[in-house]
Short mmCIF file of C-alpha atoms and ligand atoms in Angstrom, two decimals:
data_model
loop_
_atom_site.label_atom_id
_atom_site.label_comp_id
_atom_site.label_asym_id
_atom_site.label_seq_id
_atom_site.Cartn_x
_atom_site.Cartn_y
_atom_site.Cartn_z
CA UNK I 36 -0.54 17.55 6.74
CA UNK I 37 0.99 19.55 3.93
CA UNK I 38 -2.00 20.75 1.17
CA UNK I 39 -0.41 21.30 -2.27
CA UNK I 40 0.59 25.06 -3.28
CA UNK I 41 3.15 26.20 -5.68
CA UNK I 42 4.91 27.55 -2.27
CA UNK I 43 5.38 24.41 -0.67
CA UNK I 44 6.37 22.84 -4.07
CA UNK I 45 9.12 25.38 -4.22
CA UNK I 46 10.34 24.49 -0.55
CA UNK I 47 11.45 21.01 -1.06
CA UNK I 48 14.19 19.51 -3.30
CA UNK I 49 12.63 16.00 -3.26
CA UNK I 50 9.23 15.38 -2.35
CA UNK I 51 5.78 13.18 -2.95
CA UNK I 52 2.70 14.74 -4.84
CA UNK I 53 -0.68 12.54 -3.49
CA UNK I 54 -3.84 12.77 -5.38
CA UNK I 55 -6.25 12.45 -3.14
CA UNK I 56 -9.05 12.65 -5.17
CA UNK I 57 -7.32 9.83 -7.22
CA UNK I 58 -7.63 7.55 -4.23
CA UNK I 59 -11.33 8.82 -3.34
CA UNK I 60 -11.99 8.24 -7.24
CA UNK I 61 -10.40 4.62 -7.18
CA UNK I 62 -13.00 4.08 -4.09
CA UNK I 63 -15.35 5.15 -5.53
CA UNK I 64 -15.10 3.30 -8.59
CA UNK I 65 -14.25 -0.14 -6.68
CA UNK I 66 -17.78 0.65 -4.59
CA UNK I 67 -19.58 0.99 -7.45
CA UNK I 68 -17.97 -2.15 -9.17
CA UNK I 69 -17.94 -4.48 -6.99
CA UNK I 70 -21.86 -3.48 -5.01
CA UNK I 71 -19.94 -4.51 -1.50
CA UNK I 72 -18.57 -2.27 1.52
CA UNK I 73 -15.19 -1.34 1.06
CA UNK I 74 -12.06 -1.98 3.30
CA UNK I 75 -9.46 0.56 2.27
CA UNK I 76 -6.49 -1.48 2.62
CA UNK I 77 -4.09 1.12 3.76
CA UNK I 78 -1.49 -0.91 5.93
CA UNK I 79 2.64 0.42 5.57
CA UNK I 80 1.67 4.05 6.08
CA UNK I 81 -0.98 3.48 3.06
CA UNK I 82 1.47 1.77 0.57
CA UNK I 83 3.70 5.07 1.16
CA UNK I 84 0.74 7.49 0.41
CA UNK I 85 0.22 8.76 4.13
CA UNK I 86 -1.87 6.66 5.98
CA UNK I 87 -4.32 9.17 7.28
CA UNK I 88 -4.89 11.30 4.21
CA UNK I 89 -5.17 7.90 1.86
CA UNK I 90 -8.06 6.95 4.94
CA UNK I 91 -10.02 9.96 4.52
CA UNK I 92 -9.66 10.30 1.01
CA UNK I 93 -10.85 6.77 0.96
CA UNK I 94 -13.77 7.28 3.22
CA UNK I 95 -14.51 10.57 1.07
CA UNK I 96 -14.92 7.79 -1.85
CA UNK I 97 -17.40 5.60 -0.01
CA UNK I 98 -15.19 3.23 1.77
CA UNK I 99 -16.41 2.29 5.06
CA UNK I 100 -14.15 0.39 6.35
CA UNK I 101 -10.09 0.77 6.99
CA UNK I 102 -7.65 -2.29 7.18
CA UNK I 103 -4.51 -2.43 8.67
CA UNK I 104 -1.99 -4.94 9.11
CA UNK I 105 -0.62 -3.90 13.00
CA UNK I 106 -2.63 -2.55 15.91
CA UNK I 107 -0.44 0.32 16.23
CA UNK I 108 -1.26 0.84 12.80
CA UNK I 109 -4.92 1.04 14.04
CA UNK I 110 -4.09 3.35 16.81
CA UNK I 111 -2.43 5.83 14.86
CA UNK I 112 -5.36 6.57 13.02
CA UNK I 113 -7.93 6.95 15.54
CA UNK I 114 -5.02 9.30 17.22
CA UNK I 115 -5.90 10.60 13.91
CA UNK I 116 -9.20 11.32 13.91
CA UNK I 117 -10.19 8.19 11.77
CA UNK I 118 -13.68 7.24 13.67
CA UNK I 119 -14.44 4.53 10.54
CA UNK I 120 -14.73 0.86 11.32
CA UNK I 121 -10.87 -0.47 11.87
CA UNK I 122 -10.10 -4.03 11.29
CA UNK I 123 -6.25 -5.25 12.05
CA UNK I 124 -5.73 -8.13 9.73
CA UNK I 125 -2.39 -9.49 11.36
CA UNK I 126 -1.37 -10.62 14.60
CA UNK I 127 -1.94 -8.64 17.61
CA UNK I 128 -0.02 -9.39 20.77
CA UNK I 129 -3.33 -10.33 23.66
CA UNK I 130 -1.69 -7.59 25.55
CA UNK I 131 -2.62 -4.50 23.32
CA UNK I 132 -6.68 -6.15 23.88
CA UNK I 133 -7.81 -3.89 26.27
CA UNK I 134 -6.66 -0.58 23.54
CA UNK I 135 -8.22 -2.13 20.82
CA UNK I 136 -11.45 -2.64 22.94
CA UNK I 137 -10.88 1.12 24.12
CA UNK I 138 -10.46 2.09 20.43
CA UNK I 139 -13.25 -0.15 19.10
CA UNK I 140 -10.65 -1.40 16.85
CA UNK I 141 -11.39 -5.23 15.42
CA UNK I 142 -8.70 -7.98 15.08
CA UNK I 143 -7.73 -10.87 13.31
CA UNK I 144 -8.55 -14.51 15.49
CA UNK I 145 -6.79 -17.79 13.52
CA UNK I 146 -5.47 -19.45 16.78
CA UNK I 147 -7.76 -20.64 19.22
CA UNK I 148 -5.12 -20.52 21.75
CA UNK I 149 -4.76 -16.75 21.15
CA UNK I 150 -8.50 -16.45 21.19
CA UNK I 151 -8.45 -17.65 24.96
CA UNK I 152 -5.46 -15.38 25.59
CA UNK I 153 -7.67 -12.53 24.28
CA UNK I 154 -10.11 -13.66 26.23
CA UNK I 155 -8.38 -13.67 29.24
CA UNK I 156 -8.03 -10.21 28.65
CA UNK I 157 -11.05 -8.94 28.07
CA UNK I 158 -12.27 -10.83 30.93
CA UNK I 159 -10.27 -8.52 33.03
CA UNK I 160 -10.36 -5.39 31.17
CA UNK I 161 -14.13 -5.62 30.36
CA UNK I 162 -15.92 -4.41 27.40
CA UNK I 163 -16.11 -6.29 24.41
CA UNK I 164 -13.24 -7.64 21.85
CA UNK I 165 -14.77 -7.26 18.27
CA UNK I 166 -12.76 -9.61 16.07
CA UNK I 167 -12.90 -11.47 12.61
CA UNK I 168 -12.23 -14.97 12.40
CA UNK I 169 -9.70 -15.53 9.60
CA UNK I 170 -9.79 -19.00 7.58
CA UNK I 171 -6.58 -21.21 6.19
CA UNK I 172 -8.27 -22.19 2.32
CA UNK I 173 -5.31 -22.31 0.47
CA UNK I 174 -2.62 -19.21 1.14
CA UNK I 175 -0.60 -20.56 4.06
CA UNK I 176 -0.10 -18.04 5.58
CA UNK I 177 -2.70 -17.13 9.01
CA UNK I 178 -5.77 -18.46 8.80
CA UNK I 179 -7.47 -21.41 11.57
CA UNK I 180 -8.09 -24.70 9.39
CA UNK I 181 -12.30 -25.00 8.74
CA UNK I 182 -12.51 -27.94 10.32
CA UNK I 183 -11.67 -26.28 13.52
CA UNK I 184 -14.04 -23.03 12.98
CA UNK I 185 -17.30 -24.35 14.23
CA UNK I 186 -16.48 -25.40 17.68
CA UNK I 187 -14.29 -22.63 17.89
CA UNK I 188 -17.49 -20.47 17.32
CA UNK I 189 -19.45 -22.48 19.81
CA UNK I 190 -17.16 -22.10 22.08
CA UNK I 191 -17.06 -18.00 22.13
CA UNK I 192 -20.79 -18.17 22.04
CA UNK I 193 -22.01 -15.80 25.16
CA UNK I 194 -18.12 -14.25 25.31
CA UNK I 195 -17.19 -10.64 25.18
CA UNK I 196 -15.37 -11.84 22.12
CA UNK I 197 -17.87 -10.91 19.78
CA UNK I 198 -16.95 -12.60 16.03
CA UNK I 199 -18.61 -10.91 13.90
CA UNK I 200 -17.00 -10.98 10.98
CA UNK I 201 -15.03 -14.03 8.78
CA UNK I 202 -12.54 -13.92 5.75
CA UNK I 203 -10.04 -15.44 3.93
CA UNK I 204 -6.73 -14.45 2.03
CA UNK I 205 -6.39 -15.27 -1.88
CA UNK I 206 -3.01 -16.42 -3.03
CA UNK I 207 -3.48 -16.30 -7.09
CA UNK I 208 -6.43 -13.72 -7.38
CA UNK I 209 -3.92 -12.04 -9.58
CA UNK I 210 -4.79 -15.19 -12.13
CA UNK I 211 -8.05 -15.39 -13.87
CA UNK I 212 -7.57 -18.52 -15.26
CA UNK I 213 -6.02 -20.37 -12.55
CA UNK I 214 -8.26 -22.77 -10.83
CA UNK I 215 -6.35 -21.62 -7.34
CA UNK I 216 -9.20 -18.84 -6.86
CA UNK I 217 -12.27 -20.85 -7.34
CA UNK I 218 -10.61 -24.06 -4.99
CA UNK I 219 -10.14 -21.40 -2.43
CA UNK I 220 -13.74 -20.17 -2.32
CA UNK I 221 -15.11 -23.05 -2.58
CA UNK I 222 -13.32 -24.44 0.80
CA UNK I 223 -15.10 -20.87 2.11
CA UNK I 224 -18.55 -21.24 0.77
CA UNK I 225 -18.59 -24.74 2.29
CA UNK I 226 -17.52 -23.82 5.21
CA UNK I 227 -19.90 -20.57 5.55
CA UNK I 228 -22.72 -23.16 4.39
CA UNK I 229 -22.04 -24.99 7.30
CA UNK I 230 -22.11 -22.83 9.97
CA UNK I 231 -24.77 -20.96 8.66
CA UNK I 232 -26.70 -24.57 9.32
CA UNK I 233 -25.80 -24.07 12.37
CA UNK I 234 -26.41 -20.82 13.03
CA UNK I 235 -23.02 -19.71 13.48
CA UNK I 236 -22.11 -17.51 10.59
CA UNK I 237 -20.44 -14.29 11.29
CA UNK I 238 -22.37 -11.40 9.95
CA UNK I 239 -19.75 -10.05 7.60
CA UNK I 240 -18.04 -12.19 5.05
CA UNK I 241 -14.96 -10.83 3.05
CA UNK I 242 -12.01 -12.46 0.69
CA UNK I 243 -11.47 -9.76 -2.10
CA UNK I 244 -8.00 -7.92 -2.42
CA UNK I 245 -7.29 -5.75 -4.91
CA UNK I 246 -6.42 -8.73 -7.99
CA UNK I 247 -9.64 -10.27 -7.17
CA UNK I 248 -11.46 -7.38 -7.60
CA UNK I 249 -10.15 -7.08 -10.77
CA UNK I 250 -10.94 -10.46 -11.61
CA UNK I 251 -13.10 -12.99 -9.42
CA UNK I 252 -16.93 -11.47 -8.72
CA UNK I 253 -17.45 -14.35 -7.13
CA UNK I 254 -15.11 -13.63 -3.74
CA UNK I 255 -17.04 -10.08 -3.23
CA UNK I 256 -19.18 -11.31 -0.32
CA UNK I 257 -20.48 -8.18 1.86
CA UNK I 258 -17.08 -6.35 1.97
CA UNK I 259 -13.98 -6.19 -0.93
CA UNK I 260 -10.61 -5.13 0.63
CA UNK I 261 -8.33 -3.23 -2.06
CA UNK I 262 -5.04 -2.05 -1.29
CA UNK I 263 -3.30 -1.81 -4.77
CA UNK I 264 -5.75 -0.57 -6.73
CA UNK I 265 -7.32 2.00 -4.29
CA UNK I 266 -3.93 3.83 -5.13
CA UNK I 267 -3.85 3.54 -8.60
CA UNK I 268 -1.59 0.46 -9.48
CA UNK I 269 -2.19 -2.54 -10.66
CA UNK I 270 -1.45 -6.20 -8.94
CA UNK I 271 0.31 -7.64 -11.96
CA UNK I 272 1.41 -4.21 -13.21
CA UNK I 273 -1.03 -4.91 -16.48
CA UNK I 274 -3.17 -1.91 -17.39
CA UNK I 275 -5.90 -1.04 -14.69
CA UNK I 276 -9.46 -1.07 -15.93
CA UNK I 277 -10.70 2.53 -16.93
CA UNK I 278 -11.25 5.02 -14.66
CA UNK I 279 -8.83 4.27 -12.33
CA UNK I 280 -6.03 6.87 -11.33
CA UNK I 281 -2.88 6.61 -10.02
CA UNK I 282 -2.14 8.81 -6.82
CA UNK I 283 1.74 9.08 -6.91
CA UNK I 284 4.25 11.06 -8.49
CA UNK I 285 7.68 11.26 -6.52
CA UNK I 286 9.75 14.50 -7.68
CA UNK I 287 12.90 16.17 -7.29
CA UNK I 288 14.89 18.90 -8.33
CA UNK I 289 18.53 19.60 -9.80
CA UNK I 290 20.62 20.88 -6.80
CA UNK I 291 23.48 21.44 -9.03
CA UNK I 292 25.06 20.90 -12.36
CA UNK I 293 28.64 20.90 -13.78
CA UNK I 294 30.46 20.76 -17.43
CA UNK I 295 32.90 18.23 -16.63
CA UNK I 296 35.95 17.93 -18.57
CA UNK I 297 36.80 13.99 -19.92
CA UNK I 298 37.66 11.31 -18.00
CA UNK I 299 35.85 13.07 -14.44
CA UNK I 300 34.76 10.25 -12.14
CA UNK I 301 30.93 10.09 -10.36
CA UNK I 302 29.89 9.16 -7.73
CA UNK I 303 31.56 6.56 -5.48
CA UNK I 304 33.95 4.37 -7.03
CA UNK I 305 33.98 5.97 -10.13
CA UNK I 306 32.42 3.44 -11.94
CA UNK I 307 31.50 6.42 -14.90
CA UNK I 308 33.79 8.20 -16.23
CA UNK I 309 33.04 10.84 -18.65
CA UNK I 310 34.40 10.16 -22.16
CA UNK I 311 34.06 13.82 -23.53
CA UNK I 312 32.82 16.86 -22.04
CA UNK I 313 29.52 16.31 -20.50
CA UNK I 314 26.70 17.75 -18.46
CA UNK I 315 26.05 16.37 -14.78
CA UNK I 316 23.41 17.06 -13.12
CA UNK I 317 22.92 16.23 -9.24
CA UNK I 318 19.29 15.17 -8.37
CA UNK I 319 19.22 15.32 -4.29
CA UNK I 320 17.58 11.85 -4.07
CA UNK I 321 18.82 8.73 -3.19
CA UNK I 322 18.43 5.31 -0.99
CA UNK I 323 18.12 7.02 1.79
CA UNK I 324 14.65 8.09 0.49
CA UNK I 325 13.87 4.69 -0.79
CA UNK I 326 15.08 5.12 -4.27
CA UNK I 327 17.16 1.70 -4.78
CA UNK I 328 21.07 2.05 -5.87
CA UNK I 329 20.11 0.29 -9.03
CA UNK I 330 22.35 0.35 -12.14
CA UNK I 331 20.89 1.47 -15.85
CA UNK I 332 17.89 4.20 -14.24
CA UNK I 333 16.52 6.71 -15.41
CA UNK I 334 14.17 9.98 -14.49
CA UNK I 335 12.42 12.66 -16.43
CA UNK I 336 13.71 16.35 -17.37
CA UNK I 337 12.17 18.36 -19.34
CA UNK I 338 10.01 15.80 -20.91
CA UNK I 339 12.71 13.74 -21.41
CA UNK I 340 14.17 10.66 -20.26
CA UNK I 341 17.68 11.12 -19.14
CA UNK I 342 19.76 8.57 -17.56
CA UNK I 343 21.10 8.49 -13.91
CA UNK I 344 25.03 7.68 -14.05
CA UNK I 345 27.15 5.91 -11.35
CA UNK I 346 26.51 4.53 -8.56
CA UNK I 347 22.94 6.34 -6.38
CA UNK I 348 24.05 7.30 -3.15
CA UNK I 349 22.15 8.16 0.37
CA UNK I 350 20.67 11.30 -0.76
CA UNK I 351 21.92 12.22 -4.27
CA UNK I 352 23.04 10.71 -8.09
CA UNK I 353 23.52 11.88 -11.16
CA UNK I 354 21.73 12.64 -14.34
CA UNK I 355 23.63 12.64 -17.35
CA UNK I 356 22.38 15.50 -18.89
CA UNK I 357 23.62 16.42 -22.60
CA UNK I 358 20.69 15.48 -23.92
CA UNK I 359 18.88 18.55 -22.29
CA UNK I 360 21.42 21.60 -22.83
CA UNK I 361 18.83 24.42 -21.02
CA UNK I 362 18.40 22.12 -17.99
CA UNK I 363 19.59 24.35 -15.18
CA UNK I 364 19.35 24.46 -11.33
CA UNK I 365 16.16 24.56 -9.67
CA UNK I 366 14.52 22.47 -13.05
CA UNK I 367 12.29 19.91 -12.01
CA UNK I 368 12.79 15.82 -12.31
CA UNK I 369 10.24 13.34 -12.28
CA UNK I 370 11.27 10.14 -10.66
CA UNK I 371 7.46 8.50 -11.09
CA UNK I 372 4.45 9.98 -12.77
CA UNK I 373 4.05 12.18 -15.62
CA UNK I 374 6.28 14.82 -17.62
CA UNK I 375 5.43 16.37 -20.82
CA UNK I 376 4.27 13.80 -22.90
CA UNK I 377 6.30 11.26 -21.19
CA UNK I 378 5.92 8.94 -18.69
CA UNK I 379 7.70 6.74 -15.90
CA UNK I 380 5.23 4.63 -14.21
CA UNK I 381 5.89 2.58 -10.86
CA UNK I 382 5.78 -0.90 -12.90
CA UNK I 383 8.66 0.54 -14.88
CA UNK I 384 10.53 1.44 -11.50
CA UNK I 385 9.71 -1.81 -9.92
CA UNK I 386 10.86 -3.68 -13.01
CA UNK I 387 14.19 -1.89 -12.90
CA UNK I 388 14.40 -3.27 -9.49
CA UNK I 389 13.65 -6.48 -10.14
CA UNK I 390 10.48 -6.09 -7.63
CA UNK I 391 6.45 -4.95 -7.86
CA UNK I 392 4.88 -1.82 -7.51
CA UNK I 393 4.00 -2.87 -3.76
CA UNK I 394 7.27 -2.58 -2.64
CA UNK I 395 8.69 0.40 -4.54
CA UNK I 396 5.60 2.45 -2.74
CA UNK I 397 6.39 0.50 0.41
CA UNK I 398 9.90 1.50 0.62
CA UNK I 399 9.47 5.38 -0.32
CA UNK I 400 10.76 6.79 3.31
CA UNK I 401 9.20 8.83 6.21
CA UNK I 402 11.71 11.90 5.21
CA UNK I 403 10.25 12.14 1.46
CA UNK I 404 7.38 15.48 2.45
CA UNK I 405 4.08 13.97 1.21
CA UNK I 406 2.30 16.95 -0.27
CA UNK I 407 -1.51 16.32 -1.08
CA UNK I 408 -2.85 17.51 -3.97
CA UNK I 409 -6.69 17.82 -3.21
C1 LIG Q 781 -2.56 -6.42 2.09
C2 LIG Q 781 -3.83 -7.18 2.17
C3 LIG Q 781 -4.91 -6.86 1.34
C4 LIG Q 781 -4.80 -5.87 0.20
O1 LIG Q 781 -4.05 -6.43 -0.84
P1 LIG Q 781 -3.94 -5.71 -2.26
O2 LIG Q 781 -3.33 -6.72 -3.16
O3 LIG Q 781 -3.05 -4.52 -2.07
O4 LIG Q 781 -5.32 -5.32 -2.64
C5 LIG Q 781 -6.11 -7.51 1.56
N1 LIG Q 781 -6.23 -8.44 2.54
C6 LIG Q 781 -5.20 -8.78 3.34
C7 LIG Q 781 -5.39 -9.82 4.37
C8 LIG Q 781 -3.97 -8.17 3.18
O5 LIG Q 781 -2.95 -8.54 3.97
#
């Protein structure tokens, strides 16, 4: 892991600053809020931000929990030296049971024929298969119906597949006044009613993600599990409640820069031309790294917003750069975050792309060196 100094800053021509204590602040804050244990959401190498720093940093904030959406997602970390409580919220293939029973790693159940599958498993591996049953109330996506939860639960009763936990997913948390939210939990708290008749309820109840959070006290239960807003962004890309930081800023420097004459081509196909004499800079970033070959985009120098002209290739474009005659070689470019008095947020970026913050983060690639700022 690379910790922030102006030497390392100097070594790279394109590269990730993480606030860490951004993401242990936005834990903090969502502990506090929200009273509940917190799952640090922190599947897709957490949202681009390193998955193992973004879990510590999280667990530094209070969160005591870390979801994932892949087993070998899960493994990772405790290679890792995560020893938190794990919980894989997808699918797992019933062959990778006996390493999440090694790794005291907890998965999803929605399928009872899976269930048996794991079962099967830990039957001959031995040990015991934590898991969380996950319920179908109105996403459609994974989830077991509730009608066919409490026999399911009967059935495991006495198992070494211990279910100790239950959730659901939220499909329109990100709006308050949609009655989407409130028909979901209400499907849950009927259900959890039931088998608690019954003695059957799971000891730890979840539904939050990051937009209910924001928005729906109600779906807290005993544990809320942000992914969005533990790094700073917001679900629907409105302003985040005070308090909370964003952990990103993805920068780059000029590699080179030319005077070019009129009527100089850039970039591939030439689709810019210069019309005078103009200033070109070359900013050593492209969609190689995740940064999409968009038309009409634009970056920070010196404060300013300059735009990016023809088409983004691999690993460079171009910045059009008249309006900042001392820009030289070596001058730094901010792609997302903060400049001077200016800034370029990830909404804007993901607007540009016709996309949401999720995915710009998502797609920032493995070769970008995440440097974290502690
Ligand atoms: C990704 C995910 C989350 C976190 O979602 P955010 O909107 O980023 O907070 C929570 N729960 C499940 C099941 C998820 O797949």
């Amino acid at each position: 892991m690379i910790y922030f100094s102006p030497v390392d800053i100097n070594t790279y021509s394109t590269w990730l600053e993480i606030d860490l204590q951004a993401i242990k602040n936005n834990a903090a804050l969502i502990r506090e809020k929200t009273g509940a244990e917190v799952m640090a959401v922190i599947k897709a190498n957490g949202y681009g931000h390193g998955a193992r720093p973004a879990a510590q940093a999280a667990i530094a904030g209070g969160a005591t929990w870390i979801g994932v959406a892949r087993i070998e997602e899960a493994l990772a970390l405790r290679r890792g030296g995560i020893s938190s409580k794990l919980l894989v919220l997808g699918f797992t293939p019933a062959a990778k049971v006996p390493e999440a029973i090694e790794h005291n790693i907890t998965v999803a159940l929605f399928d009872p024929e899976l269930a048996q599958n794991y079962l099967d498993y830990v039957n001959i591996h031995g040990g015991t298969l934590h898991a969380h049953l996950k319920v179908e109330t109105g996403m459609g996506r994974l989830g077991m119906t509730p009608e066919l939860v409490a026999p399911f639960l009967e059935g495991l009763k006495d198992t070494a597949l211990d279910v100790d936990g239950i959730f659901t997913h939220l499909a329109r948390a990100d709006e308050p006044d949609s009655d989407s939210t409130p028909r979901q939990l209400a499907i849950f708290d009927a259900l959890l009613a039931d088998l608690e008749s019954k003695g059957l309820k799971p000891e730890r109840v979840h539904a939050a993600n990051s937009a209910a959070v924001l928005n729906f006290p109600q779906s807290y239960y005993d544990i809320v599990r942000p992914g969005d807003i533990l790094f700073g962004m917001s679900p629907t890309g409105d302003t985040l409640p005070d308090g909370f930081k964003p952990a990103l800023t993805w920068k780059a420097r000029i590699i080179s820069l030319h005077n070019f004459p009129a009527g100089q081509g850039i970039s591939y196909g030439s689709t810019y031309v210069t019309s005078k004499e103009e200033r070109i800079g070359v900013m050593p970033t492209g969609y190689g790294d995740g940064f999409r070959r968009a038309e009409n985009q634009q970056v920070l120098v010196d404060g300013k917003r300059v735009d990016i002209v023809g088409r983004v290739c691999m690993d460079q474009c171009m910045l059009q750069l008249d309006s900042v005659p001392d820009a030289k070689v070596g001058d730094e470019i901010v792609i997302i975050g903060t400049q001077g008095d200016e800034t370029l947020s990830v909404d804007e970026v993901a607007k540009r792309w016709g996309t949401i913050n999720y995915e710009v983060v998502c797609g920032l690639a493995d070769r970008l060196p995440r440097i974290y700022n502690e």
